[in-house]
């Protein structure tokens, strides 16, 4: 047998079957080996993990990137997300059709379009000949000269290595916590800092951790939500690629505070390079005694397991994520109970976003008051904003919470391309819909943006200049939600589809009043009755379209004309 | 204090009235008990509440968005409205949306026990407005030629009751949901035929389907037969479990079987035999006269007196020559109860042996 012989199915089963959360890594191992998931492979997995074959089959078909056809893994998948379709994504898809290319939703590279997934790599480029693997763009130095929390040292060369991380204070926070603090003190510090969830919902992190610490049941878990599926969001990727140890240290601190001995990173499929970077970082930290048993020579144990999704935006929703990790069909869970008491394997679990966790080490080192002071107008802390679309300098920016939106757009990011004006921006990636006109006079904090009828969420902002057709933009957004709706609940499963059809002319009344009534009624029932945040948020797109761009809607429905050519 | 009063010591307010409930009950369960008629499509009281259809949403004081009453536990002091105009409007819109994704709303009641649920709700809410037109979801499987279950997914509304009943009640996990969102499709592993899956053809998925997307092919054979459908409650004669069934008849024809959801032994479950194996009753090959085997091995039709005399003589001979233990009675699973009773009496009292059994111990 040659040293490079592909591992047998039995070997792979043996490698994974007794690990925690084994389904996804085992499926990936087989998918990577064969280039697709064969019937034989699924039968073996079903037997090994005792998952009924029908359930397993259904679950596999849920994920966009598990191929069931031979050769599927090596066929190019082209991003045709909202930003990439402004930058030639559809044209690139057409050019690569002969290679079996298919479309994929936003792959989190909106700052450097167009990403293409092929085999184990993400390539970027705007033409078939210019595709190349490139490192994630490094965040530019803070254009406002503002003090940063997360990006403070990210531009240091070698920061992604343990040695580089330690040069600028890395693992000092963990060492301080383990040696000098009690979990109660750490919980109090995080609560005082007013750090709130950066994954979208903004729940106070200290309160969440306290609930996990107080909940009965062991082993508890820290689950890092690195699914980053929201279109127009690519901030977590920058953190993980350039500062992976900050995330690991943040997770270990969360474990210390809550009494959780294990952590999982649930990373989106579309970031293969990030997977390798995290894998290396975890190995380095384990080797240095910073993860694993008896961390820093003390009694604290904390192990991190890296898991990869397989292409499903809804797996960023925490209940769906936990089901996915557990190898179940990734529908969201009914709440209550919440993950803090009934999370991974029904045990207490803190699910936190990458940015949230990476904020914790600097907070521990510099104090709660320091962190709170980074914000403006009584808002605490900073927020990463992923800015993309029709803007001179797309990229990730760490802003003081409360910074005026226009300062970011015009002073920090150079404004629109010459000769153009900004027509609209999205908020919360796509989930917050559009802001336009006077509503652009807001500050980057939840109260201000909610006051304009939207929300900041995970901090993705996509810019549309005056050359863009906003009905087409709304259509692309709704098509994303329809593609990603899990199909569990009726309002979202049918509503996202019907709204998409109404935005592309496939179906719906041609009378403007009837069209508007249908779109509003669908939106209202989705917002009020959907089972999770996806269905509740999707109608922001249509509502804001009707609010800010009634003439474009009129033009589209009545005269069937494209807008702003 | 009576036992029930202690058990229901917690109280909440439902549409303005104080009602007691037990810890652990959902709002929907409390409402059911107090005879509210909250509409549902994904609910089957035998299954874990799922929260898919969202028709059961109610308003709860102090909670911003409506909540699904099927998955939300009642809490002490909760103030709930089950039928405000806004909630009723949501329900109508939801039903209009569901109507828009299906090929048709009206289906034959022969399709299955719950097949009229959707139609009934659509009419209750006046949801045949033709709004929200667009693509239809679910594709009927026209290649599965099994004789029992029609897989007419053009009518499927993705309530997942079939998948859940198969897993939670039957324990077979034969079916699943493929893909996601509007592309969701109920199917088996590898999108194949039921007979190649773990399906036992118990028919429970058929009977819980609220739209008739899964339908009873055997009963549907009688769709064009004239006459009203009558239901007669009885017990399945096949085995000792004693599942309650409703026999469906048109005139004097037996056309189908449905499980009794309130059957104490089966709660809506049946096996393939109780559910589908009734053709023998009216089959052309069914014996109507006794046959006597001839020395050359062939059978000759005869009259009852002659046949019974022959049989009695044979029994007597065996008893005399070989003793009572040489007699063993096996009652037919297809015989009515009275006959089964007579049979065991005949064997026990007539021959003095307990060697009596039934042919189907399923
Ligand atoms: C449809 C949907 C998608 C989501 N996607 C993500 C995601 O990709 N990353 C993330 O951190 N949170 C996501 N969330 C939010 C999570 O459910 C959860 O609130 C968050 O991970 C909690 O972490 P935090 O408190 O640190 O923000 C999503 C929520 C919804 C409803
Ligand atoms: S709102 Fe959409 S994504 Fe969320 S549970 Fe319902 S169908 Fe699934
Ligand atoms: S007939 Fe019974 S076993 Fe077969 S799919 Fe339906 S519920 Fe499952
Ligand atoms: S086939 Fe029937 S029971 Fe199954 S999901 Fe569809 S509508 Fe529901
Ligand atoms: S019955 Fe409550 S959501 Fe379906």
PDB file of C-alpha atoms and ligand atoms in Angstrom, chain A residues 314 317 331-332 484-493 496 530-536, chain B residues 181, ligand 2:
ATOM      1  CA  UNK A 314     -29.744  29.314   8.283  1.00  0.00           C
ATOM      2  CA  UNK A 317     -29.165  30.892  13.428  1.00  0.00           C
ATOM      3  CA  UNK A 331     -34.138  23.425  11.177  1.00  0.00           C
ATOM      4  CA  UNK A 332     -34.131  26.175  13.818  1.00  0.00           C
ATOM      5  CA  UNK A 484     -31.826  29.994   2.200  1.00  0.00           C
ATOM      6  CA  UNK A 485     -35.247  29.576   3.818  1.00  0.00           C
ATOM      7  CA  UNK A 486     -35.081  26.270   5.629  1.00  0.00           C
ATOM      8  CA  UNK A 487     -38.674  25.437   4.729  1.00  0.00           C
ATOM      9  CA  UNK A 488     -39.822  24.686   8.212  1.00  0.00           C
ATOM     10  CA  UNK A 489     -42.436  27.371   8.626  1.00  0.00           C
ATOM     11  CA  UNK A 490     -45.140  28.321   6.145  1.00  0.00           C
ATOM     12  CA  UNK A 491     -44.905  32.139   6.112  1.00  0.00           C
ATOM     13  CA  UNK A 492     -41.210  32.165   5.239  1.00  0.00           C
ATOM     14  CA  UNK A 493     -41.148  29.100   2.971  1.00  0.00           C
ATOM     15  CA  UNK A 496     -39.884  34.454   0.369  1.00  0.00           C
ATOM     16  CA  UNK A 530     -42.259  33.408  11.111  1.00  0.00           C
ATOM     17  CA  UNK A 531     -40.521  30.940  13.368  1.00  0.00           C
ATOM     18  CA  UNK A 532     -37.063  32.516  13.188  1.00  0.00           C
ATOM     19  CA  UNK A 533     -35.169  35.659  12.361  1.00  0.00           C
ATOM     20  CA  UNK A 534     -34.754  34.867   8.672  1.00  0.00           C
ATOM     21  CA  UNK A 535     -38.435  35.026   7.898  1.00  0.00           C
ATOM     22  CA  UNK A 536     -38.973  37.924  10.274  1.00  0.00           C
TER      23      UNK A 536
ATOM     24  CA  UNK B 181     -37.295  26.140   1.466  1.00  0.00           C
TER      25      UNK B 181
HETATM   26  S1  LIG C   2     -38.443  31.773   9.243  1.00  0.00           S
HETATM   27 FE1  LIG C   2     -37.666  30.705   7.404  1.00  0.00          FE
HETATM   28  S2  LIG C   2     -35.635  30.041   7.957  1.00  0.00           S
HETATM   29 FE2  LIG C   2     -36.726  30.514   9.880  1.00  0.00          FE
HETATM   30  S3  LIG C   2     -37.716  28.618  10.524  1.00  0.00           S
HETATM   31 FE3  LIG C   2     -39.189  29.638   9.229  1.00  0.00          FE
HETATM   32  S4  LIG C   2     -38.771  28.774   7.171  1.00  0.00           S
HETATM   33 FE4  LIG C   2     -36.992  28.315   8.419  1.00  0.00          FE
END
